């Protein structure tokens, strides 16, 4: 089971707290680390070659001129190296090309960025002052004395401050020298400040159109599931992975900014320019379905649809809130209206932080909480081959017992020390720490992969030493092949050992893979007695704890296909044990999956149902006139190919009986045709309001389909509705189901409730059960 998303957004807690960046050992400030990392990737401002940035060293006028030239896109100044414009800057001076380019380059000269001293010298080794730096940066943005004011350098300093160029720097007098730290921050601020004409300087640094308003999510260093040379971003509501021209420093991860591309390989990311963004970071006491509670005691309301990045994928908050644990630090990104746009869990745990209990030398530090599937366990509950991941931030040891067993199909570059493998038809990256555990593995033999809490491979064990059957839900099946979504979140696909009757999509099964690569379906166990009531709010089933991210499936009748419920679809706090058909637990007894038997009403889909027949033809018969009794060909000269007598070929019409339902899915009217093996009860020869198993909509193969007739509650007028969520009838308040289909009886069409309210005033209400038994309005009819 996928318990914990350690690489959810892959932000570095240490960096957010102000620790040094990975690129430079002597930077402690986060804002400076980001500025330095961005300029370093662009080869504008680099360190001393030994991992130091020297942030406190002052800059000379020559050095600052070089920074200004390269920030404007001048990558090579050798063409201007032979010029001597100032008597104290001979052509042999290291910066002569950059200084000369400021006057000789057509693009740079018009900006008049540098000027000499009154005596004609440039004094290249003199420290650049705060006033001089502000002046040069403003001229880079095309501001002149006429725009700024006549008093130098005061007017230039004031203008630079008003444009936020100096934000994040130390306080300086106009004539004080500036440090490399201040220069980096001011340059970064200038690059993201529009010129006087509204242009953007950073476009000259990018080989293709820069991408704005991007959030840098992860690199291979922070997310082991990513391939080398990739970078992951969040842009316009989607996750985008791009190739990189060079590694980006971890200091940039989690910041919002601008993606800049390489000048040569224009599809590869060269750098990332952070912007000023509305981001808050909080330490969390607990996460709830509708809010986050911080250690400061504040509650932050979160909408159900706010995206959270989990395991490299986007999930709505309502489906990911249980991945946020006590003591986690989260970042909240806000849009211009101060609505939460994105949530990140600021945790970086690579596979190097994981250990295998009973194989590695591991000691869980004193005071650490041990958690498996969201439930606290004791050290004595740990089993051999459990994968333990230590999180020093929250002082938690997260335990995963997720594993898969199958044939070791492929590996590269070496099957004994791989960086990529293929098992059960699925490719997995392998970290350097996990690679040595493949030493005893053999291609073509059974192997068991031990997975950490984010489904990264942590170790390999030969199948003869450890084997595991796998449990999951069928998502697709044919006579000879099956696709199964395992409870740990992985999806596997492969050929069946032998055809299995009634193997419909939605069934829960156990399976393993034999020595020839075929899947063998095993009997699935079910509880013999009532397991006890499930108290949803308390997270207990009888005496067993229930994992916060428990997977819940429901079927309308025993043997029917399963439908996976979202947590918010469980509209009651108590599920009777008599309605619980199957319980799946981990080794410590925590419930990780449940199968319910028509306990919530959400596994039904309601709409207009009718039987339909689809006609096709089958070719039968045909006499072979050109075959001898011994089977050899006589070489006939029939015009149809010498094989069949056309008069003996018959085309027989065949009718396939199906059931068709028209309903409302996510606000859209949709029609589904379902293969059935016999007539469905309740049909009348014309479109009929009925409920069918929701899982049947995606089922492959014939089904024995059950149906459910709605209960007519009564008729109401428009005034009885409370918006779109409830309606009154005879003094009682009925809840209206989401996406409720409305039957227009005049033309047997399905419309939305919003459309019905606009055109009708009389409404017939249909429910799935009596109100006292938790019934809801599931269909409405108008005429």
XYZ file of C-alpha atoms in Angstrom:
783
model
C 0.000 0.000 0.000
C 1.264 3.463 -0.825
C 1.447 5.032 2.603
C 3.590 8.038 2.325
C 4.737 10.376 -0.405
C 8.273 11.244 0.626
C 9.061 12.932 -2.650
C 5.701 14.651 -2.967
C 7.075 18.000 -4.004
C 10.659 17.344 -3.024
C 11.297 20.672 -1.384
C 14.233 20.814 0.953
C 13.333 21.497 4.556
C 16.927 22.314 5.328
C 17.041 24.918 2.599
C 13.753 26.453 3.619
C 15.139 26.720 7.126
C 18.145 28.614 5.777
C 20.863 26.002 5.420
C 23.568 26.066 2.791
C 22.823 25.181 -0.797
C 24.370 22.137 -2.367
C 26.238 24.256 -4.946
C 28.046 26.571 -2.512
C 29.297 25.605 0.910
C 29.480 29.132 2.319
C 25.898 30.350 1.692
C 23.424 30.146 4.553
C 20.640 32.477 3.372
C 17.881 30.870 1.274
C 17.214 33.895 -0.947
C 20.919 34.297 -1.689
C 21.257 30.546 -2.311
C 18.525 30.753 -4.935
C 19.985 33.853 -6.597
C 23.492 32.378 -6.670
C 22.251 29.022 -7.992
C 20.287 30.682 -10.784
C 23.191 32.897 -11.914
C 25.653 30.034 -11.595
C 23.592 27.835 -13.953
C 23.622 30.693 -16.489
C 27.418 31.089 -16.138
C 26.885 34.717 -15.121
C 28.251 34.570 -11.586
C 30.140 31.528 -10.385
C 32.152 30.421 -7.374
C 35.833 29.975 -6.768
C 35.925 26.446 -8.187
C 36.218 24.758 -4.800
C 32.575 24.979 -3.739
C 32.662 28.486 -2.246
C 30.778 31.554 -3.449
C 32.676 34.078 -1.294
C 29.495 36.036 -0.534
C 31.202 38.611 1.699
C 33.990 39.574 -0.699
C 33.624 42.962 -2.362
C 33.364 43.285 -6.138
C 35.544 45.418 -8.398
C 34.249 47.680 -11.152
C 35.708 45.308 -13.736
C 33.974 42.312 -12.186
C 30.615 44.065 -12.022
C 30.957 45.160 -15.661
C 31.506 41.531 -16.657
C 28.385 40.512 -14.671
C 26.311 43.203 -16.403
C 27.512 42.166 -19.875
C 26.820 38.463 -19.375
C 23.417 39.228 -17.812
C 22.511 40.959 -21.069
C 23.376 37.861 -23.078
C 27.031 38.494 -23.996
C 28.434 34.990 -23.567
C 31.762 35.571 -25.361
C 33.745 38.838 -25.295
C 36.815 37.678 -27.260
C 35.723 39.728 -30.298
C 36.285 42.899 -28.249
C 39.450 41.764 -26.452
C 41.856 43.734 -28.670
C 40.346 47.154 -27.872
C 41.933 49.523 -25.360
C 39.416 52.200 -24.417
C 40.898 53.273 -21.088
C 44.610 53.769 -20.325
C 44.332 51.611 -17.200
C 42.503 48.773 -19.016
C 44.960 47.437 -21.576
C 43.902 44.724 -24.011
C 45.812 42.271 -21.852
C 43.499 42.868 -18.879
C 41.233 39.899 -18.169
C 38.097 42.095 -18.391
C 39.101 44.253 -21.358
C 36.732 42.421 -23.723
C 33.704 42.940 -21.468
C 34.566 46.594 -20.789
C 35.104 47.290 -24.496
C 31.901 45.473 -25.447
C 29.928 47.973 -23.397
C 30.983 50.662 -25.862
C 31.491 48.675 -29.072
C 28.639 46.162 -29.091
C 25.658 47.689 -30.982
C 23.139 46.326 -28.456
C 25.099 47.275 -25.333
C 26.515 50.625 -26.432
C 23.085 52.267 -26.762
C 22.382 51.583 -23.103
C 25.479 53.600 -21.994
C 25.940 51.306 -19.025
C 29.523 52.297 -18.117
C 31.400 55.569 -18.148
C 34.935 56.405 -17.192
C 36.243 58.778 -14.568
C 36.685 62.520 -15.277
C 40.398 61.931 -15.867
C 39.671 59.329 -18.551
C 40.533 56.267 -16.483
C 38.263 53.377 -15.539
C 39.883 52.170 -12.288
C 38.914 48.513 -12.930
C 40.247 47.232 -9.585
C 38.402 49.796 -7.484
C 35.487 48.307 -5.478
C 32.139 49.048 -7.109
C 29.894 51.146 -4.888
C 26.231 50.751 -4.086
C 25.431 53.877 -6.106
C 27.450 52.712 -9.107
C 25.798 49.300 -9.047
C 22.300 50.845 -8.923
C 23.213 53.110 -11.826
C 24.522 50.311 -14.059
C 21.526 48.095 -13.330
C 19.046 50.879 -14.135
C 20.844 51.576 -17.415
C 20.562 47.890 -18.242
C 16.796 48.480 -17.944
C 17.059 51.488 -20.348
C 16.559 54.186 -17.706
C 18.405 57.466 -18.272
C 19.076 60.552 -16.168
C 15.962 62.130 -17.718
C 13.907 59.231 -16.287
C 15.626 59.068 -12.928
C 16.688 62.568 -11.918
C 19.773 64.790 -12.127
C 21.291 64.107 -8.712
C 23.757 61.255 -8.890
C 23.909 58.772 -7.250
C 20.992 59.596 -4.894
C 18.311 59.641 -7.581
C 19.563 56.365 -9.033
C 19.549 54.668 -5.633
C 16.015 55.904 -4.926
C 14.774 54.707 -8.332
C 16.424 51.289 -7.885
C 14.735 50.914 -4.503
C 11.337 51.881 -5.945
C 11.699 49.156 -8.604
C 12.614 46.607 -5.882
C 16.050 46.012 -7.421
C 17.656 46.335 -4.002
C 15.171 44.089 -2.159
C 16.965 41.484 -0.084
C 20.280 43.326 0.209
C 21.980 44.826 3.237
C 21.578 48.512 4.005
C 24.286 50.570 2.300
C 25.419 54.118 1.965
C 25.589 55.387 -1.587
C 29.384 55.189 -1.662
C 29.785 51.928 0.261
C 31.258 48.965 -1.629
C 28.873 46.086 -2.238
C 29.550 42.401 -1.691
C 29.186 39.498 -4.073
C 26.103 38.465 -2.099
C 24.389 41.803 -2.687
C 25.447 41.847 -6.322
C 23.898 38.401 -6.914
C 20.572 39.386 -5.361
C 20.468 42.719 -7.219
C 21.282 41.055 -10.544
C 18.601 38.438 -10.002
C 16.082 41.196 -9.151
C 17.077 43.144 -12.267
C 16.634 40.170 -14.580
C 13.049 39.725 -13.466
C 12.253 43.488 -13.623
C 10.775 44.734 -16.941
C 12.761 47.361 -18.833
C 11.417 50.869 -19.201
C 9.751 49.707 -22.418
C 8.262 46.594 -20.789
C 10.734 44.092 -22.248
C 12.203 41.239 -20.221
C 15.970 40.909 -20.008
C 15.885 37.183 -19.327
C 14.595 36.416 -22.829
C 18.118 37.101 -24.155
C 19.462 34.360 -21.877
C 17.095 31.623 -23.077
C 17.500 29.544 -26.224
C 13.729 29.216 -26.642
C 10.722 31.027 -25.211
C 11.001 31.137 -21.392
C 8.181 29.564 -19.393
C 6.806 31.894 -16.737
C 4.833 31.169 -13.564
C 6.402 27.737 -13.137
C 7.125 25.967 -9.840
C 10.233 23.791 -9.735
C 9.124 20.539 -8.094
C 11.929 18.018 -8.161
C 15.234 16.817 -9.586
C 16.696 13.273 -9.572
C 18.578 14.211 -6.397
C 15.347 14.776 -4.501
C 13.125 12.217 -6.259
C 14.855 8.875 -6.915
C 12.051 7.785 -9.251
C 13.169 10.371 -11.818
C 15.753 9.612 -14.480
C 19.073 11.425 -14.570
C 18.971 14.684 -16.488
C 15.310 15.438 -15.779
C 13.578 18.286 -13.956
C 9.933 18.348 -12.907
C 7.768 21.497 -12.855
C 4.191 22.487 -12.009
C 2.749 24.716 -14.737
C -0.798 25.740 -15.601
C -2.358 23.018 -13.484
C -0.171 20.226 -14.860
C 3.082 18.466 -13.998
C 5.709 18.805 -16.728
C 9.024 16.922 -16.905
C 11.802 18.399 -19.054
C 15.389 17.412 -19.874
C 18.093 19.566 -18.308
C 21.306 20.893 -19.820
C 22.988 20.902 -16.410
C 22.036 20.016 -12.820
C 20.075 22.654 -10.912
C 20.875 23.344 -7.288
C 18.439 22.116 -4.643
C 18.086 25.692 -3.385
C 15.809 26.388 -6.353
C 13.395 23.536 -5.623
C 10.019 24.736 -4.431
C 10.371 28.256 -5.795
C 8.101 29.849 -8.360
C 9.855 31.405 -11.301
C 10.869 31.356 -14.947
C 12.276 28.384 -16.865
C 15.219 29.375 -19.090
C 16.498 27.098 -21.848
C 19.941 26.308 -23.236
C 21.114 28.358 -26.220
C 22.267 25.262 -28.121
C 20.006 22.439 -26.943
C 16.950 24.660 -26.870
C 14.625 21.992 -25.427
C 16.811 21.537 -22.345
C 16.509 23.612 -19.194
C 19.532 25.791 -18.510
C 18.443 27.645 -15.406
C 15.495 28.705 -13.293
C 14.999 32.340 -12.326
C 13.008 32.619 -9.066
C 10.337 35.295 -8.823
C 8.766 36.995 -5.843
C 5.819 34.752 -5.027
C 3.069 34.452 -2.451
C 4.223 31.409 -0.540
C 3.738 30.515 3.096
C 5.396 27.702 5.000
C 3.825 26.127 8.069
C 4.574 23.264 10.404
C 1.531 21.030 10.738
C -0.055 19.616 13.870
C -2.604 17.600 11.914
C -4.330 17.489 8.562
C -8.083 17.126 8.228
C -10.384 16.685 5.255
C -11.166 20.400 4.992
C -8.317 22.147 6.774
C -4.729 22.135 7.985
C -4.013 22.856 11.651
C -0.592 24.426 12.255
C 1.676 24.308 15.291
C 0.900 28.013 15.772
C -2.695 27.007 16.488
C -4.146 28.456 13.294
C -6.524 26.571 11.023
C -6.163 27.001 7.272
C -9.220 26.085 5.212
C -8.391 24.072 2.094
C -10.769 23.426 -0.784
C -11.409 19.852 -1.860
C -9.967 20.459 -5.327
C -6.742 22.231 -4.316
C -3.954 20.261 -6.026
C -1.265 18.486 -4.018
C 1.760 16.909 -5.698
C 2.048 13.308 -4.513
C 4.632 10.888 -5.867
C 5.152 12.999 -8.975
C 1.420 13.177 -9.674
C -1.282 15.707 -8.914
C -4.061 14.710 -6.569
C -6.911 16.758 -5.136
C -6.525 17.682 -1.470
C -9.502 15.512 -0.522
C -7.554 12.501 -1.845
C -4.174 13.496 -0.401
C -4.779 15.108 2.985
C -3.797 11.905 4.797
C -0.284 12.197 3.275
C 0.297 15.222 5.519
C 1.459 14.132 8.970
C 2.209 15.784 12.297
C 5.425 17.867 12.247
C 5.487 18.004 8.463
C 6.303 21.385 6.994
C 4.144 22.400 4.049
C 4.343 25.221 1.533
C 1.159 26.928 0.403
C 1.241 28.773 -2.921
C -1.341 31.522 -3.426
C -2.672 33.150 -6.575
C -3.218 36.884 -7.008
C -6.582 36.682 -5.225
C -4.834 34.921 -2.313
C -6.552 31.619 -2.958
C -4.453 28.514 -2.328
C -3.189 27.384 -5.723
C -0.947 24.479 -4.734
C 0.186 22.599 -1.620
C 3.573 20.983 -1.196
C 4.818 18.685 1.517
C 8.341 19.901 2.181
C 10.066 16.579 2.620
C 13.155 15.284 0.847
C 13.895 11.631 1.537
C 15.853 9.725 -1.079
C 16.241 5.965 -1.171
C 19.491 6.437 0.719
C 17.449 7.111 3.868
C 15.746 3.701 3.690
C 16.868 0.458 5.311
C 15.725 -3.150 5.236
C 14.905 -4.559 8.648
C 16.820 -7.778 9.212
C 19.201 -7.149 6.301
C 20.810 -3.761 6.997
C 22.485 -2.564 10.152
C 19.824 -0.115 11.326
C 19.050 1.486 14.647
C 15.906 3.582 14.957
C 16.878 6.603 17.091
C 15.348 6.920 20.517
C 12.195 9.029 20.539
C 11.219 8.210 16.942
C 7.621 7.252 16.291
C 7.273 4.109 14.134
C 4.436 4.273 11.616
C 3.074 1.718 9.168
C 0.160 2.627 6.901
C -0.561 5.738 8.958
C -0.812 3.833 12.275
C 1.755 3.895 15.095
C 3.315 0.496 15.817
C 5.924 -0.837 18.260
C 9.456 -1.988 17.465
C 8.388 -5.530 18.162
C 5.909 -5.283 15.273
C 8.717 -4.903 12.728
C 9.292 -7.948 10.538
C 12.247 -9.077 8.496
C 12.231 -7.455 5.040
C 10.224 -4.424 6.197
C 11.628 -1.269 4.589
C 12.177 1.496 7.162
C 12.613 5.126 6.104
C 13.788 7.621 8.715
C 12.503 11.187 8.663
C 14.596 13.265 11.078
C 12.344 16.289 10.603
C 9.260 14.647 12.073
C 11.310 12.054 14.009
C 9.291 9.282 12.412
C 10.308 5.890 11.041
C 7.950 5.028 8.188
C 7.601 1.294 7.591
C 6.626 -0.328 4.308
C 5.912 -4.010 3.825
C 5.079 -3.509 0.157
C 6.689 -6.111 -2.091
C 6.102 -7.849 -5.423
C 7.334 -11.197 -6.755
C 7.791 -12.004 -10.435
C 10.231 -12.994 -13.129
C 13.392 -10.914 -13.445
C 12.798 -10.015 -17.104
C 15.296 -7.307 -18.050
C 18.087 -5.200 -16.563
C 20.614 -2.592 -17.629
C 23.518 -2.118 -17.697
C 24.138 -5.280 -15.622
C 21.609 -7.637 -14.049
C 23.857 -7.990 -10.966
C 24.247 -4.220 -10.485
C 21.416 -2.570 -12.439
C 20.167 0.976 -12.625
C 16.959 -0.087 -14.389
C 15.018 -3.370 -14.267
C 11.791 -4.895 -15.552
C 9.635 -7.162 -13.385
C 5.960 -8.085 -13.952
C 6.031 -6.063 -17.160
C 6.854 -2.889 -15.214
C 10.080 -0.868 -15.364
C 11.674 0.278 -12.099
C 14.680 2.570 -11.556
C 17.218 1.181 -9.081
C 19.293 3.415 -6.812
C 22.977 2.835 -6.144
C 22.144 1.732 -2.609
C 19.666 -0.878 -3.848
C 21.780 -2.137 -6.775
C 24.193 -4.328 -4.710
C 21.242 -6.380 -3.383
C 20.765 -7.811 -6.909
C 24.041 -9.724 -6.660
C 22.271 -13.065 -6.098
C 19.547 -12.450 -8.691
C 19.401 -14.273 -12.013
C 17.599 -13.164 -15.159
C 14.609 -15.354 -15.930
C 14.198 -16.452 -12.316
C 11.782 -15.359 -9.612
C 12.731 -12.257 -7.674
C 11.032 -10.324 -4.883
C 11.372 -6.539 -4.826
C 11.130 -4.770 -1.475
C 9.576 -1.339 -1.972
C 9.795 1.722 0.234
C 6.791 3.877 1.080
C 6.927 5.632 -2.282
C 7.226 2.368 -4.236
C 10.936 2.864 -4.936
C 12.944 -0.351 -5.107
C 15.018 -0.653 -1.946
C 16.259 -4.242 -2.231
C 15.940 -7.465 -4.204
C 15.617 -10.942 -2.670
C 15.723 -14.202 -4.695
C 12.258 -15.727 -5.011
C 13.370 -18.985 -3.413
C 14.266 -16.993 -0.275
C 11.157 -14.791 -0.177
C 8.029 -14.996 -2.304
C 4.823 -13.017 -2.029
C 1.413 -13.285 -3.635
C -0.094 -10.011 -4.744
C -3.523 -8.593 -4.015
C -5.421 -6.100 -6.071
C -8.378 -5.168 -8.251
C -8.852 -6.220 -11.866
C -9.009 -3.115 -14.058
C -9.156 -4.907 -17.416
C -9.317 -8.516 -18.574
C -9.634 -10.657 -21.665
C -9.736 -14.414 -22.002
C -5.929 -14.601 -22.022
C -4.656 -11.408 -20.344
C -5.293 -9.455 -17.178
C -4.457 -6.013 -15.790
C -4.492 -5.580 -12.010
C -4.137 -2.504 -9.814
C -2.325 -3.718 -6.714
C -3.126 -2.345 -3.286
C 0.376 -0.814 -3.110
C -0.504 1.472 -6.022
C 1.338 -0.394 -8.795
C -0.410 -1.668 -11.909
C 0.735 -4.936 -13.493
C -0.311 -6.617 -16.727
C 0.382 -10.059 -18.152
C -0.887 -13.295 -19.705
C -3.080 -15.708 -17.766
C -1.946 -19.260 -17.002
C -5.405 -20.444 -18.034
C -8.712 -18.727 -18.785
C -10.656 -17.905 -15.639
C -14.471 -17.779 -16.000
C -16.336 -14.686 -14.840
C -13.100 -12.741 -14.387
C -14.743 -9.353 -14.725
C -13.219 -5.951 -14.285
C -13.696 -4.799 -10.707
C -13.116 -8.151 -8.982
C -10.645 -8.366 -6.096
C -8.123 -11.188 -6.454
C -4.879 -12.696 -5.217
C -2.385 -13.719 -7.890
C 1.203 -14.669 -8.527
C 3.426 -15.279 -11.547
C 4.739 -18.722 -12.463
C 8.162 -19.662 -13.856
C 6.940 -19.161 -17.426
C 5.669 -15.610 -16.863
C 1.953 -16.465 -16.666
C -0.313 -15.004 -13.993
C -2.088 -17.496 -11.754
C -5.287 -16.270 -10.072
C -5.629 -17.494 -6.490
C -8.637 -17.736 -4.177
C -9.311 -14.538 -2.284
C -9.966 -14.886 1.443
C -13.014 -13.348 3.081
C -13.878 -12.998 6.762
C -15.955 -15.869 8.084
C -17.685 -13.719 10.707
C -18.829 -10.154 11.190
C -15.611 -8.106 11.620
C -17.369 -5.400 13.629
C -18.603 -1.929 12.741
C -16.354 0.548 10.959
C -16.342 3.888 12.802
C -15.020 6.141 10.045
C -14.209 9.221 12.161
C -12.316 7.173 14.764
C -10.451 5.079 12.212
C -11.322 1.708 13.755
C -12.990 -1.449 12.444
C -14.088 -3.499 15.433
C -10.853 -3.707 17.403
C -8.552 -3.114 14.400
C -7.060 0.253 13.405
C -7.908 1.483 9.916
C -5.217 3.164 7.814
C -5.993 6.840 7.050
C -5.627 6.095 3.327
C -7.557 2.825 3.432
C -8.788 1.743 0.004
C -12.540 1.217 -0.025
C -14.417 -0.781 -2.641
C -18.122 -1.466 -2.866
C -20.352 -3.728 -4.890
C -24.104 -3.794 -5.291
C -24.329 -7.557 -4.741
C -21.984 -10.411 -3.910
C -20.079 -11.487 -6.969
C -20.706 -8.204 -8.767
C -17.944 -5.892 -9.993
C -16.262 -3.582 -7.494
C -16.364 0.199 -7.529
C -13.684 2.161 -5.675
C -15.071 4.839 -3.385
C -13.407 8.132 -2.582
C -13.292 8.953 1.151
C -15.675 11.885 0.759
C -18.281 9.616 -0.842
C -18.810 7.751 2.423
C -21.681 9.839 3.714
C -22.089 8.080 7.065
C -19.821 7.724 10.072
C -20.756 4.115 10.885
C -20.658 1.206 8.437
C -22.304 -1.892 9.869
C -20.099 -4.971 10.039
C -22.870 -6.887 8.309
C -22.196 -4.742 5.239
C -18.441 -5.463 5.206
C -17.639 -8.315 2.871
C -13.813 -8.424 2.851
C -11.051 -7.007 5.029
C -7.394 -6.753 3.998
C -4.823 -6.069 6.735
C -1.082 -5.547 6.858
C 1.188 -7.720 9.099
C 0.500 -5.552 12.131
C -3.274 -5.895 11.750
C -3.990 -2.454 10.311
C -6.867 -2.476 7.810
C -5.565 -1.294 4.433
C -8.492 -2.287 2.186
C -12.207 -3.011 2.560
C -14.934 -4.394 0.354
C -18.438 -3.193 1.233
C -21.699 -4.747 0.144
C -24.051 -1.929 -0.913
C -23.363 0.042 2.266
C -23.267 3.628 0.966
C -25.469 3.705 -2.110
C -22.642 5.248 -4.114
C -21.882 2.093 -6.092
C -25.111 2.553 -8.070
C -25.428 4.773 -11.120
C -28.896 6.114 -11.944
C -30.351 7.041 -15.289
C -32.612 6.046 -18.169
C -32.085 2.359 -18.979
C -33.283 0.362 -21.984
C -32.427 -2.868 -23.750
C -30.855 -2.573 -27.184
C -29.754 -5.091 -29.803
C -26.713 -4.695 -32.008
C -26.791 -6.568 -35.307
C -23.767 -8.043 -37.024
C -23.284 -10.904 -39.479
C -21.345 -14.145 -39.232
C -20.139 -16.058 -42.292
C -20.885 -19.786 -42.212
C -20.668 -22.767 -44.624
C -18.799 -22.837 -47.900
C -17.807 -25.834 -50.028
C -14.198 -26.449 -50.931
C -14.212 -27.610 -54.602
C -10.472 -27.744 -55.120
C -9.294 -30.151 -52.455
C -8.576 -33.799 -53.090
C -9.597 -36.474 -50.594
C -6.004 -36.578 -49.341
C -6.085 -32.864 -48.658
C -3.868 -31.685 -51.539
C -4.849 -28.833 -53.853
C -6.327 -29.672 -57.284
C -5.448 -26.285 -58.686
C -8.995 -25.217 -59.479
C -9.714 -22.153 -61.570
C -12.623 -20.682 -59.593
C -12.947 -16.952 -60.071
C -13.206 -16.448 -56.302
C -9.747 -17.856 -55.632
C -10.360 -21.522 -56.201
C -11.323 -22.235 -52.573
C -15.070 -21.869 -51.925
C -18.297 -22.255 -53.731
C -19.956 -18.889 -53.249
C -23.409 -20.443 -53.328
C -22.568 -22.389 -50.158
C -21.430 -19.339 -48.120
C -24.132 -17.975 -45.804
C -24.134 -14.660 -43.922
C -26.172 -15.189 -40.786
C -27.503 -12.124 -38.862
C -26.579 -12.256 -35.178
C -28.055 -9.979 -32.530
C -26.113 -9.068 -29.396
C -28.340 -8.004 -26.525
C -27.016 -5.097 -24.467
C -28.300 -2.735 -21.835
C -27.939 0.982 -22.436
C -27.955 3.637 -19.704
C -27.983 7.396 -20.200
C -26.904 9.340 -17.137
C -25.010 12.382 -15.912
C -21.229 12.079 -15.341
C -19.339 15.146 -14.095
C -22.088 17.399 -15.390
C -22.184 15.854 -18.873
C -24.847 13.578 -20.350
C -23.257 10.269 -21.335
C -24.541 6.959 -22.670
C -22.999 3.556 -21.920
C -23.699 0.147 -23.463
C -23.108 -2.879 -21.239
C -22.813 -6.505 -22.348
C -25.175 -8.723 -20.369
C -25.840 -12.450 -20.431
C -29.575 -12.199 -19.710
C -32.455 -9.743 -19.514
C -32.228 -7.108 -16.794
C -35.169 -6.857 -14.424
C -37.280 -3.719 -14.450
C -37.103 -2.874 -18.160
C -40.388 -1.980 -19.871
C -39.524 -1.726 -23.566
C -38.902 1.996 -23.361
C -36.401 4.156 -21.422
C -36.930 3.371 -17.742
C -35.488 5.085 -14.637
C -33.259 2.488 -12.963
C -30.085 2.067 -10.994
C -27.278 -0.167 -12.292
C -23.925 -1.117 -10.703
C -21.577 1.790 -11.332
C -18.626 -0.540 -11.931
C -20.483 -2.018 -14.914
C -19.869 1.180 -16.885
C -16.217 0.230 -17.379
C -16.581 -3.544 -17.340
C -15.162 -5.673 -20.159
C -17.136 -8.853 -20.918
C -20.666 -10.070 -20.259
C -22.282 -9.534 -16.871
C -25.227 -10.868 -14.986
C -26.474 -7.393 -14.243
C -28.597 -6.491 -11.237
C -30.836 -3.438 -11.234
C -32.585 -1.292 -8.663
C -35.887 0.560 -9.027
C -36.021 4.054 -7.545
C -38.603 4.878 -4.869
C -40.996 7.657 -5.878
C -40.982 10.178 -3.010
C -43.468 12.715 -4.399
C -43.828 15.937 -6.353
C -42.526 19.372 -5.360
C -42.276 22.833 -6.830
C -39.234 24.954 -7.442
C -39.608 26.765 -4.102
C -38.883 23.560 -2.134
C -35.284 23.356 -3.332
C -32.421 24.603 -1.172
C -29.960 25.317 -3.956
C -28.756 22.093 -5.535
C -27.912 20.098 -2.412
C -31.274 19.431 -0.729
C -35.037 19.581 -1.179
C -38.013 19.593 1.217
C -40.952 17.201 0.942
C -43.714 16.943 3.550
C -41.561 18.745 6.090
C -38.585 16.384 5.667
C -35.288 17.448 4.124
C -33.811 15.109 1.527
C -30.207 15.292 0.355
C -29.784 15.554 -3.425
C -26.997 13.382 -4.839
C -24.203 15.079 -6.768
C -24.524 15.005 -10.568
C -28.163 13.981 -10.282
C -29.736 13.084 -13.657
C -33.064 14.761 -14.452
C -35.444 12.843 -16.733
C -37.375 15.007 -19.173
C -40.391 12.745 -19.712
C -41.563 14.699 -22.772
C -38.681 13.487 -24.915
C -37.019 10.800 -22.747
C -33.843 12.854 -22.444
C -31.501 13.416 -19.505
C -30.758 17.009 -18.540
C -29.033 18.708 -15.609
C -30.854 20.041 -12.558
C -29.705 23.537 -13.484
C -31.397 23.191 -16.886
C -34.518 21.733 -15.297
C -34.844 24.597 -12.838
C -34.640 27.083 -15.674
C -37.487 25.531 -17.663
C -39.788 23.664 -15.256
C -41.656 24.280 -12.004
C -42.943 20.777 -11.168
C -40.525 18.016 -10.133
C -40.996 14.334 -9.248
C -38.467 13.085 -6.705
C -37.023 9.560 -6.767
C -34.844 8.132 -3.985
C -32.687 5.062 -3.609
C -33.988 4.190 -0.116
C -36.343 5.529 2.573
C -35.127 8.655 4.346
C -34.791 6.866 7.704
C -32.383 4.418 6.058
C -30.145 7.132 4.679
C -31.869 7.497 1.337
C -31.002 10.307 -1.067
C -32.736 11.785 -4.084
C -31.025 10.008 -6.968
C -33.258 10.985 -9.927
C -35.741 13.736 -10.710
C -38.393 13.718 -13.424
C -39.920 16.761 -15.151
C -42.564 17.042 -17.843
